[in-house]
Coordinates of C-alpha atoms in Angstrom, one line a residue:
X1339 CA -4.8 -3.6 -26.6
X1340 CA -7.0 -3.9 -29.6
X1341 CA -10.7 -4.3 -29.6
X1342 CA -11.0 -3.6 -25.8
X1343 CA -12.2 -0.1 -26.3
X1344 CA -15.5 -1.2 -27.6
X1345 CA -16.5 -4.0 -25.3
X1346 CA -19.9 -3.8 -23.8
X1347 CA -20.7 -5.8 -20.6
X1348 CA -23.8 -7.9 -21.3
X1349 CA -23.4 -10.7 -18.6
X1350 CA -22.0 -10.1 -15.1
X1351 CA -21.3 -13.2 -13.2
X1352 CA -20.5 -13.6 -9.6
X1353 CA -19.4 -16.9 -7.8
X1354 CA -20.7 -17.6 -4.4
X1355 CA -19.1 -19.9 -1.8
X1356 CA -20.7 -23.0 -3.6
X1357 CA -18.7 -21.7 -6.9
X1358 CA -22.1 -21.6 -8.7
X1359 CA -22.4 -18.8 -11.3
X1360 CA -25.4 -16.4 -11.1
X1361 CA -26.5 -14.4 -13.8
X1362 CA -27.3 -10.8 -13.0
X1363 CA -27.8 -9.0 -16.2
X1364 CA -28.2 -9.9 -19.9
X1365 CA -28.4 -7.8 -23.1
X1366 CA -28.8 -8.8 -26.7
X1367 CA -25.1 -9.0 -27.5
X1368 CA -23.8 -12.6 -27.7
X1369 CA -21.5 -14.3 -25.1
X1370 CA -19.8 -11.3 -23.5
X1371 CA -19.1 -11.0 -19.8
X1372 CA -18.0 -8.5 -17.3
X1373 CA -14.4 -9.3 -18.0
X1374 CA -14.6 -8.4 -21.6
X1375 CA -14.2 -12.0 -22.6
X1376 CA -16.4 -14.7 -24.1
X1377 CA -18.4 -16.9 -21.7
X1378 CA -16.0 -19.9 -22.4
X1379 CA -13.0 -17.7 -21.8
X1380 CA -14.6 -16.3 -18.6
X1381 CA -15.3 -19.9 -17.3
X1382 CA -11.7 -20.7 -17.9
X1383 CA -10.4 -17.6 -16.0
X1384 CA -12.6 -18.3 -13.0
X1385 CA -10.9 -21.7 -12.6
X1386 CA -7.3 -20.3 -12.1
X1387 CA -8.0 -17.6 -9.6
X1388 CA -6.7 -18.8 -6.2
X1389 CA -6.1 -17.2 -2.8
X1390 CA -3.1 -15.2 -3.6
X1391 CA -2.7 -12.0 -1.8
X1392 CA -0.4 -9.1 -2.9
X1393 CA 3.3 -9.5 -2.3
X1394 CA 2.8 -13.2 -2.4
X1395 CA 6.4 -13.9 -4.0
X1396 CA 10.0 -12.5 -3.1
X1397 CA 8.9 -9.0 -4.4
X1398 CA 11.0 -9.6 -7.5
X1399 CA 9.3 -12.5 -9.1
X1400 CA 7.6 -12.1 -12.7
X1401 CA 4.0 -11.0 -12.9
X1402 CA 1.6 -14.1 -13.4
X1403 CA 0.7 -14.0 -17.0
X1404 CA -2.8 -15.6 -16.6
X1405 CA -3.8 -13.1 -14.0
X1406 CA -2.3 -10.3 -16.1
X1407 CA -4.2 -11.2 -19.2
X1408 CA -7.4 -11.2 -17.4
X1409 CA -6.7 -8.0 -15.6
X1410 CA -5.8 -6.2 -18.9
X1411 CA -9.0 -7.3 -20.4
X1412 CA -11.1 -5.9 -17.5
X1413 CA -8.9 -2.8 -17.1
X1414 CA -8.9 -1.6 -20.7
X1415 CA -12.7 -2.2 -21.2
X1416 CA -14.0 1.3 -21.9
X1417 CA -10.6 2.9 -22.1
X1418 CA -10.4 6.3 -23.7
X1419 CA -7.0 6.6 -25.2
X1420 CA -7.6 10.0 -26.7
X1421 CA -8.0 11.6 -23.2
X1422 CA -5.1 10.6 -21.0
X1423 CA -6.2 12.8 -18.1
X1424 CA -9.5 11.2 -17.9
X1425 CA -9.2 7.8 -19.4
X1426 CA -12.7 6.5 -18.2
X1427 CA -16.1 8.1 -18.4
X1428 CA -17.8 8.2 -14.9
X1429 CA -20.0 5.4 -16.1
X1430 CA -16.9 3.1 -17.2
X1431 CA -15.1 4.2 -14.1
X1432 CA -17.4 2.9 -11.5
X1433 CA -16.9 -0.7 -10.3
X1434 CA -20.5 -2.1 -9.8
X1435 CA -19.1 -4.5 -7.1
X1436 CA -16.5 -2.7 -5.2
X1437 CA -13.3 -4.5 -4.0
X1438 CA -12.6 -4.3 -0.4
X1439 CA -8.9 -4.3 0.6
X1440 CA -8.5 -4.3 4.4
X1441 CA -10.2 -1.2 5.8
X1442 CA -10.6 0.5 2.4
X1443 CA -13.4 0.0 -0.2
X1444 CA -12.3 0.7 -4.0
X1445 CA -15.1 1.4 -6.4
X1446 CA -13.1 3.2 -9.1
X1447 CA -11.3 1.6 -11.8
X1448 CA -9.1 4.7 -12.0
X1449 CA -7.6 3.5 -8.7
X1450 CA -6.0 0.4 -10.7
X1451 CA -5.1 2.4 -13.7
X1452 CA -3.2 4.9 -11.8
X1453 CA -1.4 2.2 -9.9
X1454 CA -0.4 0.4 -13.1
X1455 CA 0.6 3.4 -15.1
X1456 CA 3.8 5.5 -14.4
X1457 CA 2.1 8.6 -15.7
X1458 CA 0.4 8.9 -12.2
X1459 CA 1.6 9.6 -8.6
X1460 CA 0.4 6.9 -6.0
X1461 CA -2.4 8.2 -3.8
X1462 CA -2.6 7.7 -0.2
X1463 CA -5.2 5.0 -0.9
X1464 CA -2.6 3.2 -3.0
X1465 CA 0.1 3.4 0.0
X1466 CA -2.4 2.6 2.8
X1467 CA -3.5 -0.5 0.9
X1468 CA 0.0 -1.8 0.1
X1469 CA 1.2 -1.1 3.7
X1470 CA -1.8 -3.1 4.8
X1471 CA -0.8 -6.1 2.7
X1472 CA 2.8 -5.8 4.0
X1473 CA 1.6 -6.0 7.6
X1474 CA -0.7 -8.9 6.7
X1475 CA 2.1 -10.8 5.3
X1476 CA 4.3 -10.5 8.4
X1477 CA 1.1 -11.4 10.6
X1478 CA 0.1 -14.5 8.8
X1479 CA 3.3 -15.7 7.6
X1480 CA 6.1 -14.6 9.9
X1481 CA 8.4 -17.4 8.5
X1482 CA 8.4 -15.3 5.1
X1483 CA 9.9 -12.2 6.8
X1484 CA 13.1 -11.8 8.8
X1485 CA 12.1 -8.8 11.0
X1486 CA 9.7 -8.1 13.6
X1487 CA 7.9 -5.1 12.4
X1488 CA 4.8 -3.0 11.9
X1489 CA 4.1 -0.2 9.8
X1490 CA 2.0 3.2 10.2
X1491 CA -0.5 4.6 7.5
X1492 CA -0.9 8.0 6.0
X1493 CA -3.2 9.4 8.5
X1494 CA -0.5 8.8 11.1
X1495 CA 1.7 11.2 9.0
X1496 CA -1.0 13.8 9.3
X1497 CA -1.4 13.3 13.0
X1498 CA 2.1 13.6 13.8
X1499 CA 2.4 17.0 12.1
X1500 CA -0.7 18.3 13.8
X1501 CA 0.6 17.2 17.2
X1502 CA 4.1 18.5 16.6
X1503 CA 2.5 22.0 15.8
X1504 CA 0.3 21.9 18.9
X1505 CA 3.4 20.9 21.1
X1506 CA 5.3 23.7 19.6
X1507 CA 2.7 26.2 20.4
X1508 CA 1.9 24.9 23.9
X1509 CA 2.9 27.1 26.7
X1510 CA 1.7 24.8 29.5
X1511 CA 2.9 21.3 28.3
X1512 CA 1.2 19.0 25.7
X1513 CA -2.0 17.1 26.9
X1514 CA -1.4 13.6 25.7
X1515 CA -4.8 12.5 27.3
X1516 CA -6.6 14.1 24.5
X1517 CA -4.7 12.0 21.8
X1518 CA -6.1 8.7 22.5
X1519 CA -6.8 7.9 18.9
X1520 CA -3.0 8.5 18.1
X1521 CA -1.9 6.6 21.1
X1522 CA -4.2 3.6 20.0
X1523 CA -2.3 3.5 16.8
X1524 CA 1.0 3.4 18.6
X1525 CA -0.6 0.5 21.0
X1526 CA -1.6 -1.4 17.8
X1527 CA -5.2 -0.9 18.5
X1528 CA -6.2 1.2 15.5
X1529 CA -4.8 -0.3 12.4
X1530 CA -5.7 -3.7 10.9
X1531 CA -2.8 -6.4 11.2
X1532 CA -0.9 -4.0 13.4
X1533 CA 1.2 -4.6 16.4
X1534 CA 2.2 -2.4 19.4
X1535 CA 5.1 -0.2 18.4
X1536 CA 6.9 -0.8 21.5
X1537 CA 6.8 -4.6 21.0
X1538 CA 8.6 -4.5 17.4
X1539 CA 12.0 -3.8 16.4
X1540 CA 11.2 -1.6 13.4
X1541 CA 8.1 0.8 12.4
X1542 CA 7.9 1.6 8.9
X1543 CA 6.5 5.1 8.3
X1544 CA 5.2 6.4 5.0
X1545 CA 6.1 10.0 4.7
X1546 CA 4.2 12.3 2.4
X1547 CA 6.2 15.5 2.3
X1548 CA 3.9 18.2 1.1
X1549 CA 4.8 20.7 -1.6
X1550 CA 4.8 23.5 0.9
X1551 CA 7.9 21.8 2.7
X1552 CA 10.0 21.2 -0.4
X1553 CA 12.4 23.8 -1.5
X1554 CA 10.9 25.9 -4.3
X1555 CA 13.7 25.5 -6.5
X1556 CA 13.4 21.8 -6.4
X1557 CA 9.5 21.5 -6.2
X1558 CA 9.1 21.3 -10.1
X1559 CA 11.5 18.3 -10.2
X1560 CA 9.6 16.4 -7.6
X1561 CA 6.0 15.1 -8.7
X1562 CA 3.5 17.3 -10.7
X1563 CA 1.6 17.9 -7.3
X1564 CA 5.0 18.8 -5.7
X1565 CA 4.3 16.3 -2.9
X1566 CA 7.0 13.6 -2.3
X1567 CA 6.8 10.2 -0.7
X1568 CA 9.8 8.7 1.3
X1569 CA 10.2 6.1 3.7
X1570 CA 11.2 6.5 7.6
X1571 CA 12.2 3.2 9.4
X1572 CA 12.1 3.7 13.0
X1573 CA 14.5 1.4 15.1
X1574 CA 12.5 1.4 18.4
X1575 CA 15.2 0.1 20.6
X1576 CA 18.1 1.8 19.0
X1577 CA 16.3 5.1 19.2
X1578 CA 16.9 6.2 15.7
X1579 CA 15.1 6.8 12.3
X1580 CA 16.7 5.8 9.1
X1581 CA 15.3 7.7 6.0
X1582 CA 15.2 6.1 2.5
X1583 CA 14.5 8.7 -0.1
X1584 CA 14.6 7.8 -3.8
X1585 CA 14.9 11.4 -5.0
X1586 CA 16.7 13.7 -2.6
X1587 CA 20.3 13.5 -1.7
X1588 CA 21.2 12.3 2.0
X1589 CA 21.2 15.1 4.6
X1590 CA 18.7 17.2 2.6
X1591 CA 17.8 20.0 5.2
X1592 CA 13.8 20.2 4.4
X1593 CA 13.6 16.4 4.4
X1594 CA 15.5 16.2 7.8
X1595 CA 13.3 19.0 9.4
X1596 CA 10.2 17.2 8.4
X1597 CA 11.4 14.0 9.8
X1598 CA 12.5 15.7 13.1
X1599 CA 8.9 16.5 13.7
X1600 CA 8.4 12.6 14.0
X1601 CA 11.3 12.3 16.2
X1602 CA 10.0 14.7 18.8
X1603 CA 6.3 13.5 18.9
X1604 CA 7.3 9.8 19.1
X1605 CA 9.8 10.3 21.7
X1606 CA 7.3 12.3 23.8
X1607 CA 4.5 9.7 23.1
X1608 CA 6.6 6.8 24.4
X1609 CA 7.8 8.9 27.3
X1610 CA 4.0 9.6 28.2
X1611 CA 3.4 5.6 27.9
X1612 CA 6.4 5.0 30.0
X1613 CA 8.2 2.6 27.4
X1614 CA 11.5 1.6 28.9
X1615 CA 14.3 3.6 27.4
X1616 CA 12.0 6.6 26.8
X1617 CA 10.7 7.2 30.3
X1618 CA 13.2 9.9 31.5
X1619 CA 14.9 10.8 28.5
X1620 CA 13.2 13.3 26.2
X1621 CA 16.2 13.7 23.9
X1622 CA 15.1 13.6 20.1
X1623 CA 15.4 10.2 18.3
X1624 CA 18.4 10.2 16.0
X1625 CA 17.9 10.7 12.2
X1626 CA 20.3 8.5 9.8
X1627 CA 20.1 8.2 6.0
X1628 CA 20.3 4.8 4.6
X1629 CA 21.6 3.7 1.1
X1630 CA 19.0 3.8 -1.5
X1631 CA 18.6 3.5 -5.4
X1632 CA 17.4 6.7 -7.5
X1633 CA 14.3 7.4 -9.3
X1634 CA 14.7 9.1 -12.7
X1635 CA 11.1 9.9 -13.0
X1636 CA 8.7 12.4 -11.3
X1637 CA 5.8 9.8 -10.4
X1638 CA 7.5 6.8 -9.1
X1639 CA 8.5 7.9 -5.4
X1640 CA 5.5 6.1 -4.2
X1641 CA 6.3 2.8 -5.7
X1642 CA 10.1 2.9 -4.6
X1643 CA 8.9 3.5 -0.9
X1644 CA 6.8 0.5 -1.1
X1645 CA 9.3 -1.7 -2.7
X1646 CA 11.9 -0.5 -0.1
X1647 CA 9.7 -1.9 2.6
X1648 CA 9.2 -5.1 1.0
X1649 CA 12.9 -5.6 0.3
X1650 CA 13.9 -4.4 4.0
X1651 CA 11.5 -6.7 5.9
X1652 CA 13.0 -9.7 4.1
X1653 CA 16.5 -8.5 4.9
X1654 CA 17.3 -8.1 1.1
X1655 CA 19.6 -5.5 -0.3
X1656 CA 17.5 -2.2 -1.0
X1657 CA 19.8 -1.8 -4.0
X1658 CA 17.7 -4.3 -5.7
X1659 CA 15.0 -1.8 -6.4
X1660 CA 15.8 -0.3 -9.7
X1661 CA 14.1 2.3 -11.9
X1662 CA 14.2 -0.2 -14.8
X1663 CA 11.8 -2.5 -12.9
X1664 CA 9.3 0.0 -11.8
X1665 CA 6.9 -0.5 -14.7
X1666 CA 6.9 -4.3 -13.6
X1667 CA 6.6 -3.4 -9.8
X1668 CA 3.5 -1.4 -10.8
X1669 CA 1.9 -4.0 -12.9
X1670 CA 2.5 -6.6 -10.3
X1671 CA 0.7 -4.9 -7.5
X1672 CA -2.2 -3.9 -9.7
X1673 CA -2.5 -7.4 -11.0
X1674 CA -2.2 -8.9 -7.6
X1675 CA -4.7 -6.7 -5.8
X1676 CA -7.2 -7.0 -8.4
X1677 CA -6.9 -10.9 -8.8
X1678 CA -7.0 -11.2 -4.9
X1679 CA -10.0 -9.1 -5.0
X1680 CA -11.6 -11.1 -7.7
X1681 CA -11.0 -14.3 -5.7
X1682 CA -12.6 -12.8 -2.8
X1683 CA -15.9 -11.7 -4.6
X1684 CA -15.9 -15.0 -6.4
X1685 CA -15.8 -17.0 -3.1
X1686 CA -17.9 -14.7 -1.0
X1687 CA -14.9 -14.4 1.3
X1688 CA -15.0 -11.6 4.1
X1689 CA -11.7 -10.7 5.6
X1690 CA -12.0 -11.0 9.6
X1691 CA -11.5 -8.0 11.7
X1692 CA -7.7 -8.5 12.1
X1693 CA -7.2 -6.4 15.1
X1694 CA -4.7 -7.0 18.1
X1695 CA -6.4 -10.1 19.5
X1696 CA -6.9 -11.9 16.2
X1697 CA -5.5 -15.3 16.1
X1698 CA -3.2 -15.4 13.1
X1699 CA -1.8 -18.6 14.1
X1700 CA -4.8 -20.6 12.6
X1701 CA -3.5 -19.6 9.3
X1702 CA 0.4 -20.5 9.5
X1703 CA 0.4 -23.5 7.1
X1704 CA 3.7 -25.4 5.8
X1705 CA 2.3 -24.2 2.4
X1706 CA 0.6 -20.8 3.0
X1707 CA -2.8 -20.9 1.3
X1708 CA -2.6 -17.4 0.3
X1709 CA 0.7 -18.1 -1.6
X1710 CA -0.3 -20.7 -3.8
X1711 CA 0.3 -20.4 -7.5
X1712 CA -2.4 -21.4 -10.3
X1713 CA -1.6 -24.6 -12.1

């Protein structure tokens, strides 16, 4: 992308609820803006940003070319091609007006660059934000999905492992009374756009299997960090978890052992909460392996996991997720998040709390407002 490395920010504009531009900083350079575009170009771009959340289409549609062009101009401003490990200096990496996506605030341009580029593994923040928008889609537009589901988040993954270890070492029985934070996640009280686990058919759980759990002979073939993302889908009423792993073969012993921790903890938690079907039966939740497609790179397990959820929640074939499309998947998610965040900033929009008592029904339109396309 030529010319973008040397673009200097000279006019930073924001648009409030009345859509009036406000100039916040000016230098002697002529007619450049925070997007790296001319003032006229920026005014044109400001007109086509609409309320379009991430995952707005079928999950397989093309990237919007208008949003993509504006995103590229913004992303590659200050990009250093000569240092792939540190593509932005600290000054150029800092986002002066951070984006808020659900409960997370993003103030680093590297967040978008690492999501966009297949050179990088997805972080916990990438996964949590993606899962938030998948839950959001189901809450605001249930007509667009075919399942009654919710998801967990990365912190839930960590809590389960910790609780499992404490249960294993407990000699007098595990005390669930001290785990109210974990139980609140299960009750749908802790995560934005969540639902109680006992009131849905499926719970999608992002699993980050740490390098220490991966067999040493296979560790170097996973990600550069040795950690690995895969998806666990808990069929609550059926009492089984289906694993979707884009890298390891079905029946992998260390993956199965890691997931067995979730089976024991979730079964025990549901028994404590006296959920029908779990009250007097503490046998482990079964583990099954689902059909899936295989990644051929070391860094794309996270994006495969996210796309698996998006495809499954719409009852489409998981075989639609292919390595040859991963570059487009990454680009689409990065562009969608950035353009949605930009729209929110321009319009002064603040997302409501979106907890269990939130009235999502007010947003169920025949033509969903956050799925509109630019003209």
